[in-house]
Coordinates of C-alpha atoms in Angstrom, one line a residue:
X1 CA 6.9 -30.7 -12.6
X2 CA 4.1 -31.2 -14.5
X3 CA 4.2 -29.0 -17.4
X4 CA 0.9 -29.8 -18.9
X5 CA -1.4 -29.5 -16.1
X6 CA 0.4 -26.4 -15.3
X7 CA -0.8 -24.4 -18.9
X8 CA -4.2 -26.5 -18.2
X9 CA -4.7 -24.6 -14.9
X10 CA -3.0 -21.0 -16.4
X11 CA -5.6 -21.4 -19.0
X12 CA -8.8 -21.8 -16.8
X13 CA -7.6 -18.5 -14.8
X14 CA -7.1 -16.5 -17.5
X15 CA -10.5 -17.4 -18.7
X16 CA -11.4 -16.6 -15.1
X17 CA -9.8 -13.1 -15.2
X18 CA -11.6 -12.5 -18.4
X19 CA -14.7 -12.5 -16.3
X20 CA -13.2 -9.8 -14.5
X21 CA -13.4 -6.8 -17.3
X22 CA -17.3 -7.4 -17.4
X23 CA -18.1 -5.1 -14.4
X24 CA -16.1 -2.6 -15.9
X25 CA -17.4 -2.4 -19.6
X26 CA -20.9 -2.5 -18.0
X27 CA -20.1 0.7 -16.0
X28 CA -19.0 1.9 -19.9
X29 CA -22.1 1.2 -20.7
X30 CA -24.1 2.8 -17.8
X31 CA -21.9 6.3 -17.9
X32 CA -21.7 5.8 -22.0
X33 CA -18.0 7.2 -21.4
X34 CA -17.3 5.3 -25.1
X35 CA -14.4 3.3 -23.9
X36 CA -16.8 -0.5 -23.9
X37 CA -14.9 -1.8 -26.9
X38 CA -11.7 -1.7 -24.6
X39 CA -12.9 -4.5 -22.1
X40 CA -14.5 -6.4 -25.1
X41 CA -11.5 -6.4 -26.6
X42 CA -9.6 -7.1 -23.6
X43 CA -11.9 -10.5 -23.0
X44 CA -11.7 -12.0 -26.2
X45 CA -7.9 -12.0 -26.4
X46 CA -7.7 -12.7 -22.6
X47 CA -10.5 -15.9 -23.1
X48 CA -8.7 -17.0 -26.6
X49 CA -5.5 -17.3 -25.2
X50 CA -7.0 -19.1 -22.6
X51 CA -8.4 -21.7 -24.7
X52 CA -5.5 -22.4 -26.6
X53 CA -3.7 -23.1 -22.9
X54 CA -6.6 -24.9 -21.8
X55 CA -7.7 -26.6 -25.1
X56 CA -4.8 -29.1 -25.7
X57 CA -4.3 -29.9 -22.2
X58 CA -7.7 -30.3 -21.2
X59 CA -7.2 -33.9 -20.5
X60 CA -3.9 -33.6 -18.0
X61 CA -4.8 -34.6 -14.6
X62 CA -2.1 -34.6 -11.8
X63 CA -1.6 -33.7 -8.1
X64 CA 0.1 -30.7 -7.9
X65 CA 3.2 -30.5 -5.9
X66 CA 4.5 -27.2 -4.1
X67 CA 6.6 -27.1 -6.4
X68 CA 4.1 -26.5 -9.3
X69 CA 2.4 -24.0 -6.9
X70 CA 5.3 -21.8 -6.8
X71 CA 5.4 -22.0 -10.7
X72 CA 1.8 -21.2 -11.4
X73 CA 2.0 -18.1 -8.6
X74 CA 4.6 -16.4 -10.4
X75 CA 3.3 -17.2 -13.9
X76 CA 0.3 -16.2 -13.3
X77 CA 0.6 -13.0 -11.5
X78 CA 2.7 -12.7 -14.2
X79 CA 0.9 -13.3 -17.0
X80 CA -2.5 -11.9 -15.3
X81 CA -0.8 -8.6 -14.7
X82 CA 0.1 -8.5 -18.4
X83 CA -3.4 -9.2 -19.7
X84 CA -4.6 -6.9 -17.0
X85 CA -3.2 -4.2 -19.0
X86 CA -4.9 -4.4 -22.2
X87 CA -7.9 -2.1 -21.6
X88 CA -5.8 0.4 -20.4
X89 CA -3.8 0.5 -23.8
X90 CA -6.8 0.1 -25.9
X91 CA -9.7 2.6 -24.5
X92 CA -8.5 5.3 -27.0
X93 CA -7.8 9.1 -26.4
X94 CA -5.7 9.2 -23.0
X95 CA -5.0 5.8 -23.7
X96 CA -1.1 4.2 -22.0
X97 CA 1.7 3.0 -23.8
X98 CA 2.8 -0.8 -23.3
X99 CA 5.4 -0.1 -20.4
X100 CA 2.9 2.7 -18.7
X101 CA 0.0 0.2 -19.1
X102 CA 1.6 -2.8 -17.6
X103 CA 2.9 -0.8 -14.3
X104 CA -0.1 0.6 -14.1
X105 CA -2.0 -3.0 -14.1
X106 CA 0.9 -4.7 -11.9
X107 CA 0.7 -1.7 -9.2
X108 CA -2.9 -2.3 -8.9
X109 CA -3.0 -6.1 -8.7
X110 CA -0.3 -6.1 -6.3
X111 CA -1.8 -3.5 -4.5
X112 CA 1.4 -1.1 -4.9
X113 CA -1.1 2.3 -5.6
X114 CA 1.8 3.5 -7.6
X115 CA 0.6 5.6 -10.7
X116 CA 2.0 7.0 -13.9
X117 CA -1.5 8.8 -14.7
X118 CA -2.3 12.4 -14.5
X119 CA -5.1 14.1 -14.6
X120 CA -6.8 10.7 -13.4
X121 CA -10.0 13.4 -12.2
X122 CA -11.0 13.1 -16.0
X123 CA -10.1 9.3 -16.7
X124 CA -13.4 7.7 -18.3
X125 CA -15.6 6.2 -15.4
X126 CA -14.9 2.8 -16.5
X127 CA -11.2 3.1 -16.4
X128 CA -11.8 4.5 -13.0
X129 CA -13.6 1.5 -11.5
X130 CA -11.4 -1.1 -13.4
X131 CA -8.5 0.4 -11.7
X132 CA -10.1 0.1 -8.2
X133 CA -11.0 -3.3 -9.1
X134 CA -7.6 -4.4 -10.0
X135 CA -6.5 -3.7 -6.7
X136 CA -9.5 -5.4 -4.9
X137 CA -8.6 -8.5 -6.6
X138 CA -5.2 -8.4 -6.1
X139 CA -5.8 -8.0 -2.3
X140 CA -6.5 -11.3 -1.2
X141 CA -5.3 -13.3 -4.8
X142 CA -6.8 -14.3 -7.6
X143 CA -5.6 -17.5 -7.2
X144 CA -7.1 -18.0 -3.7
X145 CA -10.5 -17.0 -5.3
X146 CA -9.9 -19.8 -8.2
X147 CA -9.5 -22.5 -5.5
X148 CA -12.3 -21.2 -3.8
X149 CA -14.8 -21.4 -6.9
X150 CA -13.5 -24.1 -8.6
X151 CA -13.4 -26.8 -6.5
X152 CA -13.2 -29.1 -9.7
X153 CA -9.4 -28.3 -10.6
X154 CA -8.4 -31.5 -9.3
X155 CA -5.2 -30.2 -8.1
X156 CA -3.4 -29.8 -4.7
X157 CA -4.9 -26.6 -3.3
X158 CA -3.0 -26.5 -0.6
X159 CA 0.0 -25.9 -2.8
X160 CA -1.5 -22.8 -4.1
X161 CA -2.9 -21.3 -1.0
X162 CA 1.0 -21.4 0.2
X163 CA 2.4 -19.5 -2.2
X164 CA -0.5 -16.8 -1.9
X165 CA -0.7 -16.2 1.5
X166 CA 1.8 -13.7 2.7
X167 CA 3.8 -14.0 6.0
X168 CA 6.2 -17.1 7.5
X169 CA 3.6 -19.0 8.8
X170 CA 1.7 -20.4 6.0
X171 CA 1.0 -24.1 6.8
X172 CA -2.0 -22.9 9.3
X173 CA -5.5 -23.8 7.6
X174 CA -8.9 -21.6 9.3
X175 CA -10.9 -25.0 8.0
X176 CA -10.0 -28.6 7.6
X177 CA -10.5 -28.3 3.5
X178 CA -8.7 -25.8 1.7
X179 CA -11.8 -24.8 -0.6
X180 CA -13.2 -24.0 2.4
X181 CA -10.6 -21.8 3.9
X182 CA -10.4 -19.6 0.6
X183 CA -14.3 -19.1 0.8
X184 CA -14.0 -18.3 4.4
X185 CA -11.4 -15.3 3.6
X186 CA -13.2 -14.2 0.8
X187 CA -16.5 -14.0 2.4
X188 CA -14.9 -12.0 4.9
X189 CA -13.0 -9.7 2.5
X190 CA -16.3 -9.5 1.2
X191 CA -18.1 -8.4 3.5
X192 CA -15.4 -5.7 5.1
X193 CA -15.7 -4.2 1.9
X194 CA -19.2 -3.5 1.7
X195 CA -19.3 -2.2 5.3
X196 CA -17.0 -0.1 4.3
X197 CA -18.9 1.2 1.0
X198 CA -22.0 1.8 3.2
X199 CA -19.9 4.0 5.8
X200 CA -18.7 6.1 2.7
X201 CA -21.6 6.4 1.6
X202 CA -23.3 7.3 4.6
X203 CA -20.2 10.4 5.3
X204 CA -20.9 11.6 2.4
X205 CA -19.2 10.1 -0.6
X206 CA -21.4 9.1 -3.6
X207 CA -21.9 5.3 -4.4
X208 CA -19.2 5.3 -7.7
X209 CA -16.7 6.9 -5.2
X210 CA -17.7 4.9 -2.1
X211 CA -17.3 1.7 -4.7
X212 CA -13.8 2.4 -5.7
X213 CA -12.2 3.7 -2.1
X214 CA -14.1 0.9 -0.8
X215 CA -12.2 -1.8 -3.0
X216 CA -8.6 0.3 -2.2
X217 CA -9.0 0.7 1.4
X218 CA -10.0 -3.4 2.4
X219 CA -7.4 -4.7 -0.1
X220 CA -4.7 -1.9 1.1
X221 CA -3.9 -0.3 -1.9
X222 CA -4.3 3.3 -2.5
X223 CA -5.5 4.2 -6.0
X224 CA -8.6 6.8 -5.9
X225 CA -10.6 8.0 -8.9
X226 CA -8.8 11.5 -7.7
X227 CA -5.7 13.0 -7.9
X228 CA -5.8 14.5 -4.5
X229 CA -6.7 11.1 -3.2
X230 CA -8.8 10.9 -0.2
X231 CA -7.8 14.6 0.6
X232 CA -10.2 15.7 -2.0
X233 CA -13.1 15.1 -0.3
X234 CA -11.6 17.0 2.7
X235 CA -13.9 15.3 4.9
X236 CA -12.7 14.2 9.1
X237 CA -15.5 11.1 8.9
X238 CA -13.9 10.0 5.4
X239 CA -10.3 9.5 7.1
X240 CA -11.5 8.5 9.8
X241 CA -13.7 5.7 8.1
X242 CA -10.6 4.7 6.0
X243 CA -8.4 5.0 8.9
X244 CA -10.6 2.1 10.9
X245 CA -10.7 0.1 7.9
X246 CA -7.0 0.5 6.9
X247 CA -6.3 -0.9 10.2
X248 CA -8.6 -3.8 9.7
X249 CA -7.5 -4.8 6.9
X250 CA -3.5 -4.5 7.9
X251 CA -5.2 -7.2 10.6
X252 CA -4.4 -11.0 9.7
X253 CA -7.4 -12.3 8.0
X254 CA -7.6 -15.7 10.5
X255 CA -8.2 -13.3 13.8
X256 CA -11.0 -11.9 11.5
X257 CA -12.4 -15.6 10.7
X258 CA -11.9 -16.4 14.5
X259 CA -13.8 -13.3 16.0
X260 CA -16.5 -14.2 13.6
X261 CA -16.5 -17.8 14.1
X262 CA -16.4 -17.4 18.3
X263 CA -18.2 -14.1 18.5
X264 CA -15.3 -12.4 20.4
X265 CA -12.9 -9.5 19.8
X266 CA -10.9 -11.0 22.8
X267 CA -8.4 -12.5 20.0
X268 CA -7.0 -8.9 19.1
X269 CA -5.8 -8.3 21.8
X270 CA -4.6 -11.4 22.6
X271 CA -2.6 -11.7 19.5
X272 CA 1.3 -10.8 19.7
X273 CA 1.1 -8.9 16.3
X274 CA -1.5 -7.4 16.4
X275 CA -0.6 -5.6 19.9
X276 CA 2.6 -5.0 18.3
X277 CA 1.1 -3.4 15.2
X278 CA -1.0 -1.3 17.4
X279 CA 1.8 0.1 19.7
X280 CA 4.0 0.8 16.6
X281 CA 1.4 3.4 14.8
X282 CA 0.0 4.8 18.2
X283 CA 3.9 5.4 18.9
X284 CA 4.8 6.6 15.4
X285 CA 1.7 8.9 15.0
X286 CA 2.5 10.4 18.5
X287 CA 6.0 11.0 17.6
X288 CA 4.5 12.3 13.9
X289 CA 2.1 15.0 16.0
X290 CA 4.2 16.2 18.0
X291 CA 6.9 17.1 15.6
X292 CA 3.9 18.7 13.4
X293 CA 2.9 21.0 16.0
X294 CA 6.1 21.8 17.2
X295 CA 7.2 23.1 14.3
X296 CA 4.1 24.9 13.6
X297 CA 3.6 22.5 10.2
X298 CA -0.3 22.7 11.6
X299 CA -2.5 24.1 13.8
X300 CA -3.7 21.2 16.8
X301 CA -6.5 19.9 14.7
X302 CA -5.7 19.5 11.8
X303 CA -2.0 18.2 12.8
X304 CA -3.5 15.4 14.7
X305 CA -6.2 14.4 11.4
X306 CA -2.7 14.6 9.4
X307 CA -0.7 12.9 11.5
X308 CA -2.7 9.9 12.2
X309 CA -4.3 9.3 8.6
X310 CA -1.0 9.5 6.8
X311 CA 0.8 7.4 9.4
X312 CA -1.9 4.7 9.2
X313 CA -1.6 5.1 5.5
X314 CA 1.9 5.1 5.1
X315 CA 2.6 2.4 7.7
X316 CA 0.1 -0.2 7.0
X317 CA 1.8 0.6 3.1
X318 CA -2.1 1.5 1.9
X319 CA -0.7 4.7 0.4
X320 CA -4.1 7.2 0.8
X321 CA -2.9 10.6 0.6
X322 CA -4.8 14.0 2.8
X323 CA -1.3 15.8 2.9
X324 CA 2.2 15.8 0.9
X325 CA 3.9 13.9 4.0
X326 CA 7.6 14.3 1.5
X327 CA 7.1 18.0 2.1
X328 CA 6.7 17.9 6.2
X329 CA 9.8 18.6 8.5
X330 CA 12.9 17.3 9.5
X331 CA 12.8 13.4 9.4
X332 CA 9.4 12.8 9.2
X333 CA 9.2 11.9 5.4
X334 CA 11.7 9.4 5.8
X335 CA 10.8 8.5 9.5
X336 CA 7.2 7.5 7.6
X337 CA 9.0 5.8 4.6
X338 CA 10.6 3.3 6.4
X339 CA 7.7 2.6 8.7
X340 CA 6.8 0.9 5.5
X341 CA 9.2 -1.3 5.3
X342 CA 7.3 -3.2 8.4
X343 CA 4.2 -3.7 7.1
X344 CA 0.7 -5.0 8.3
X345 CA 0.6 -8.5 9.8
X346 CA 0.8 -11.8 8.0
X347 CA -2.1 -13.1 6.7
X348 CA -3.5 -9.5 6.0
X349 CA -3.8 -7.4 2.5
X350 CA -0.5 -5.1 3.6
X351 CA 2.9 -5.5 2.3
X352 CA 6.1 -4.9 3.8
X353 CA 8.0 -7.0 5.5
X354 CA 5.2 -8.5 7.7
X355 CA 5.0 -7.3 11.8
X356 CA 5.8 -11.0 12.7
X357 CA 9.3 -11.0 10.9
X358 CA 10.1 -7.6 12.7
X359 CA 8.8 -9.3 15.8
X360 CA 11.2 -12.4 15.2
X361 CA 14.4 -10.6 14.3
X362 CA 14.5 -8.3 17.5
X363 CA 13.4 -11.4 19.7
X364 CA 16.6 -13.2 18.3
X365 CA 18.8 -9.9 18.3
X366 CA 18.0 -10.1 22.5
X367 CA 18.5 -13.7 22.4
X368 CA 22.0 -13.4 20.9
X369 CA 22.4 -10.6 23.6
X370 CA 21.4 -13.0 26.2
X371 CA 23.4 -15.4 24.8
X372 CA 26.4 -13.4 25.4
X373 CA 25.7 -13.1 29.0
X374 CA 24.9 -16.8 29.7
X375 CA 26.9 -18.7 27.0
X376 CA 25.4 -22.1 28.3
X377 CA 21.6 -21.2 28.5
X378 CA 19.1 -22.9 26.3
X379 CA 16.7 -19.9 25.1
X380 CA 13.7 -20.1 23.2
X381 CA 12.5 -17.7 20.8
X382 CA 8.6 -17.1 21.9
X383 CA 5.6 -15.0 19.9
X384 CA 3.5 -14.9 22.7
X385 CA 3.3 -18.2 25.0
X386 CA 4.4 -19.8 21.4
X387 CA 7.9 -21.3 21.0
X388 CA 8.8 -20.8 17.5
X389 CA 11.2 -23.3 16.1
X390 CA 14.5 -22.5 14.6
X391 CA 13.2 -23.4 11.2
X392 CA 11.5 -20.3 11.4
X393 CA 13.8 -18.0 12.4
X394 CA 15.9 -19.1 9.8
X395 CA 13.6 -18.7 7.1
X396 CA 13.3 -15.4 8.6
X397 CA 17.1 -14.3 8.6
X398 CA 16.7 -15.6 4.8
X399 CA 14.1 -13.2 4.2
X400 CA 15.8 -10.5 5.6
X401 CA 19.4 -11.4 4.1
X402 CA 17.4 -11.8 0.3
X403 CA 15.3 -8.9 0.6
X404 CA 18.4 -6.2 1.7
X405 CA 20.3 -7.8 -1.5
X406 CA 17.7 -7.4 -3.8
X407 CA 16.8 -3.5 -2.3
X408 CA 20.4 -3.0 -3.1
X409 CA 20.5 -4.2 -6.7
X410 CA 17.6 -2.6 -7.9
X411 CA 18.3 0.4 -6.3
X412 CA 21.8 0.3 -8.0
X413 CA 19.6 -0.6 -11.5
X414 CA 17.3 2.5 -11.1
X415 CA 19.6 4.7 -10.3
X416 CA 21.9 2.9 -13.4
X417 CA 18.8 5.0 -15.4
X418 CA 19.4 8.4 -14.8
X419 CA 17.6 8.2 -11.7
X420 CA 19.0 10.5 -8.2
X421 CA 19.3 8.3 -5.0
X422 CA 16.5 10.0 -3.0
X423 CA 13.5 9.0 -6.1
X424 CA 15.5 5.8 -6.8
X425 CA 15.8 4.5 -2.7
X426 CA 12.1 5.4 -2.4
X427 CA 10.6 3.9 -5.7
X428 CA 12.1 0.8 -5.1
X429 CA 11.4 0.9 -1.3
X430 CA 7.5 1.5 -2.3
X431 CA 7.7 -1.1 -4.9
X432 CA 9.2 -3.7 -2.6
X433 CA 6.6 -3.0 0.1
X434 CA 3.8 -2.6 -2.3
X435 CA 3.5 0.8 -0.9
X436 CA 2.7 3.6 -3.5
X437 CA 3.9 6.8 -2.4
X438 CA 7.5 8.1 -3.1
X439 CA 9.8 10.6 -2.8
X440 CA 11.8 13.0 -4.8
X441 CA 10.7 13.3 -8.5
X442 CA 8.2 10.9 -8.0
X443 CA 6.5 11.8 -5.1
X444 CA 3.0 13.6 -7.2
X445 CA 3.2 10.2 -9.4
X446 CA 6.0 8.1 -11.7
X447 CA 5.2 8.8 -15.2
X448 CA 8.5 10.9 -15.4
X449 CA 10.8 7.9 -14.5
X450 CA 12.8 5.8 -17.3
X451 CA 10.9 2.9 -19.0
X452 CA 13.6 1.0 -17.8
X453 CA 13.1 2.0 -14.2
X454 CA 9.4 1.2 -14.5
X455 CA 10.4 -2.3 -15.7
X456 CA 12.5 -2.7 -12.8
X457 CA 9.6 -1.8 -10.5
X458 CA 7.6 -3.4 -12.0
X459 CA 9.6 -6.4 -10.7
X460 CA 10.2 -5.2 -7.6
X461 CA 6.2 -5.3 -6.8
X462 CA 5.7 -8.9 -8.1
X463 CA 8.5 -9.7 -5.6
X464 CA 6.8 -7.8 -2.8
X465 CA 3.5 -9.4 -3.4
X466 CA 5.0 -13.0 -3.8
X467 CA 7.3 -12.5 -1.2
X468 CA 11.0 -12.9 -2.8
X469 CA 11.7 -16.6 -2.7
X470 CA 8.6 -17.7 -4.6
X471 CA 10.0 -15.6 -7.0
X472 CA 13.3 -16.9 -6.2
X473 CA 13.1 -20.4 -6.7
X474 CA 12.2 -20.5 -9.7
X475 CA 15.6 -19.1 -10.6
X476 CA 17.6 -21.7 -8.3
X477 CA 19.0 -24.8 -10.7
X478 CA 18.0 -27.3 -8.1
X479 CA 14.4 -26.7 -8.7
X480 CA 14.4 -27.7 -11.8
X481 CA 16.1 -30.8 -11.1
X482 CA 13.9 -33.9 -11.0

């Protein structure tokens, strides 16, 4: 492990991330909502500390191992999370405590959408946007963008990009240099999220509010400059716009790069998890509509516009709201909840558990059924015409087996706070899954839960955005061994 190039490379992001609160003090300064001095403040303690990381190892060149990737992912979400906060403690009246602040900036940079703010309808503007923006650079990583722009590091990209890039199958590259890959999915997050500012803009939203949803929706997280969410504007072509881009962006970013690069949607469809993706919400929102009118929830209209934004939402763990879906009958709420817990597909903005590990654990739950049957026969697990090797399907089983044991601790350390078992299964559920949305006590926001709780959530989101073992790891005595 190499210590010193480690603080080196912590202290160039955070300098980076400095950068970041300029947008937003410039929108202060535009609306002249008084809150400027927040982000100034915010930059100078974010740069100095990054100088005196940078400063004294300036001189440490070393080839980064995977090893030191996993370290700098965590520390750095970590600490980026942390400094993330400071404008939201320091813009003055309203202003959050420490524990309220740092949720607050870990939800958006993980792209939870979980909030502990009321009233965010009369937040200052510049608050408004820097929340959006916290989630838009959280989509596709921070740390992926520093590879991309600073080429110079001299360190292992590759190392990085591993830790960053959510699902099992991480050792794929789009181009032979990993610079180049990170500018490829940037330029294509990029550009997704413009389109989609142009079609808000052009149903109707103004070009503040199309700005802000437009940074949510591409990077799948679900904070609005409203309390209502997207229902305020109570517009069909708004959900339906966020809808289409929710789904794109729940997508894998390499079938975006390779429809681009080859000029064909023919890859969609090809793709195993996509098509599975697909099927699941067209399945799930049928289910969801049918149970709405049924029970008389909604007329046939509007149940349908319901059912398929806040399945969409829900499901690809976005976390958009139109309707209270903890308030609709029978087992929907919970039918919804633990559509979650699936995900978008790897290599995408969603959370949850990724559609390819669901993919792999039924595949080998009807291989161990064949398996049964004919004792002797040599089966192969396939995604697609793919044979995926056992390697794999282990890491996957791991997955699994680590994520139900953590579920089940913090749930037991939530609910250790005072917390009932409906609020704490949920909170932790849409923590995990970098979801949002809850249930029980916290299902209009969490500002109402224990400060110990939040802390525990607050966790549970940097695991869902690392995905557990990078997390992990660090915690295992063997890697620190030399």
């Amino acid at each position: 492990m190499s210590l010193r190039v480690i603080l080196r490379i912590l202290g160039l992001l955070l300098m980076l991330f400095s950068l970041t609160m300029l947008p937003p003090m410039l929108i202060s300064l535009w609306f002249r909502d008084g809150v400027w001095h927040a982000f100034m403040s915010g930059i100078a303690i974010t740069v100095i500390t990054g100088l005196l990381l940078f400063l004294p190892n300036r001189r440490a060149h070393k080839e980064l191992r995977i090893r030191d990737g996993f370290i700098i992912a965590a520390m750095f979400w970590t600490v980026l999370a942390l400094f993330g906060s400071l404008p939201l403690m320091l813009f003055g009246e309203g202003s959050l405590g420490i524990t309220d602040a740092v949720f607050e900036s870990f939800s958006g940079l993980t792209t939870t959408g979980a909030t502990v703010i009321t009233g965010i309808d009369f937040l200052p503007e510049s608050i408004l946007y820097y929340r959006q923006q916290l989630q838009w650079l959280g989509g596709m990583g921070i740390v992926v963008l520093a590879v991309a722009i600073l080429p110079t590091l001299g360190v292992g990209g590759m190392a990085l990009y591993r830790t960053e890039i959510p699902g099992p199958l991480k050792d794929s590259k789009l181009t032979p240099r990993i610079t180049e890959t990170a500018k490829a999915l940037w330029y294509i997050y990029a550009t997704l999220t413009l389109a989609c500012m142009v079609a808000y803009m052009l149903a109707g939203m103004s070009w503040f509010d199309a700005l802000g949803h437009s940074f949510s929706t591409v990077a799948i997280g679900g904070f609005s400059t409203y309390d209502a969410s997207i229902g305020y504007f109570d517009s069909a072509a708004i959900e339906l716009i966020c809808v289409g881009f929710m789904l794109i962006s729940a997508v894998s970013f390499s079938l975006h790069f390779i429809a681009w690069r080859e000029k064909s949607l023919l890859h969609y469809f090809q793709d195993p998890e996509a098509r599975f993706l697909m099927i699941f919400l067209a399945g799930l929102t049928t289910i969801t509509v049918i149970t709405l009118w049924l029970t008389d929830t909604y007329d046939d209209v509007e149940g349908l516009r319901h059912a398929l934004f806040e399945v969409v939402s829900v499901a690809t763990t976005a976390g958009f709201a139109v309707a209270d879906f903890s308030g609709w009958p029978g087992a929907l709420p919970f039918l919804l909840f633990v559509a979650a817990f699936v995900g978008g597909c790897s290599g995408s903005t969603a959370g949850g558990m990724k559609v390819i590990r669901i993919i792999l654990i039924l595949k080998q739950g009807m291989r161990e059924v064949m398996r049964l049957i004919h004792p002797n026969a040599v089966i192969a697990v396939k995604v697609g015409k793919v044979s995926v090797p056992d390697s794999i399907a282990q890491a996957v089983w791991g997955f699994f087996s680590a994520y139900v044991m953590l579920f089940f601790l913090m749930l037991v350390g939530v609910m250790a706070t005072g917390v009932d078992q409906v609020t704490a299964w949920s909170t932790v559920g849409s923590a995990l899954n970098n979801l949002g949305p809850a249930l029980g006590e916290a299902s209009s926001h969490y500002g109402d839960l224990p400060s110990l709780a939040k802390w525990i959530l607050v966790l549970a989101m940097l695991l869902g955005r690392l995905e557990i073992f990078t997390v992990l790891v660090l915690f295992t005595p063997a890697f620190w061994r030399r």
